[in-house]
């Protein structure tokens, strides 16, 4: 595989999943760690990603004051618009992070009177701009790569909440392995979010369908609703509907 092809593949994976691990890229591309390291360094120098220890992050996923392009923004706006219909006045909603969630928060109706619980710093900051929403930030150790609070205290505090809705940003989703992610600390928080809510909603662009990461967040029987940008009748979603998920 030529360098341009390798780097195009890396950019595609990081756009879809927000983060890549060097060790996974070595296997997927069948190249050495040094080759992957050089590719990531070049892409970082070109401003196409953020190089971190053991891998790289998508620039749009890593929030700063400076505005950045968001991958698949039209699709994420469609997903956000669908999800908003599930949020009602008086609800207690736990919400994770990611660019789709930021679009959702920015679309919330100004007169919506709901309470949002999050461990994600950018989402908390965005929610502070809403005129009527109450914001509860569960803080502890901050994981820099995800800009979210993690750790036993966060998990414990989530266990003391009875939420109406869990809005779950999804890295990968698969019929057999369910929802998967890369980092154990993030997974532990997401598990606690799912456990504390009456209904769990997975938000994912369709490119994340039928993909897997290393660690399981939950099986699909723990997910109530799947929202993508596709029409609910799209054939890609039929197998998920057959497993009992409501499709929006």
XYZ file of C-alpha atoms in Angstrom, residues 82 206-207 209-210 226 228-242 247-248:
23
model
C -34.290 13.091 15.351
C -24.226 4.919 9.362
C -20.505 4.464 8.667
C -22.689 0.385 11.619
C -21.170 -3.101 11.525
C -30.839 3.440 17.353
C -28.712 7.218 12.276
C -29.062 9.652 9.397
C -30.666 6.908 7.292
C -34.386 6.392 6.827
C -35.671 3.809 9.338
C -36.640 1.536 6.426
C -33.108 1.445 4.992
C -31.968 -2.149 4.467
C -28.793 -1.523 6.480
C -30.969 -1.036 9.561
C -33.271 -4.020 9.043
C -31.085 -6.490 11.006
C -31.002 -4.090 13.972
C -34.781 -3.718 13.894
C -35.134 -7.508 13.879
C -35.086 2.693 14.628
C -35.326 6.440 14.054
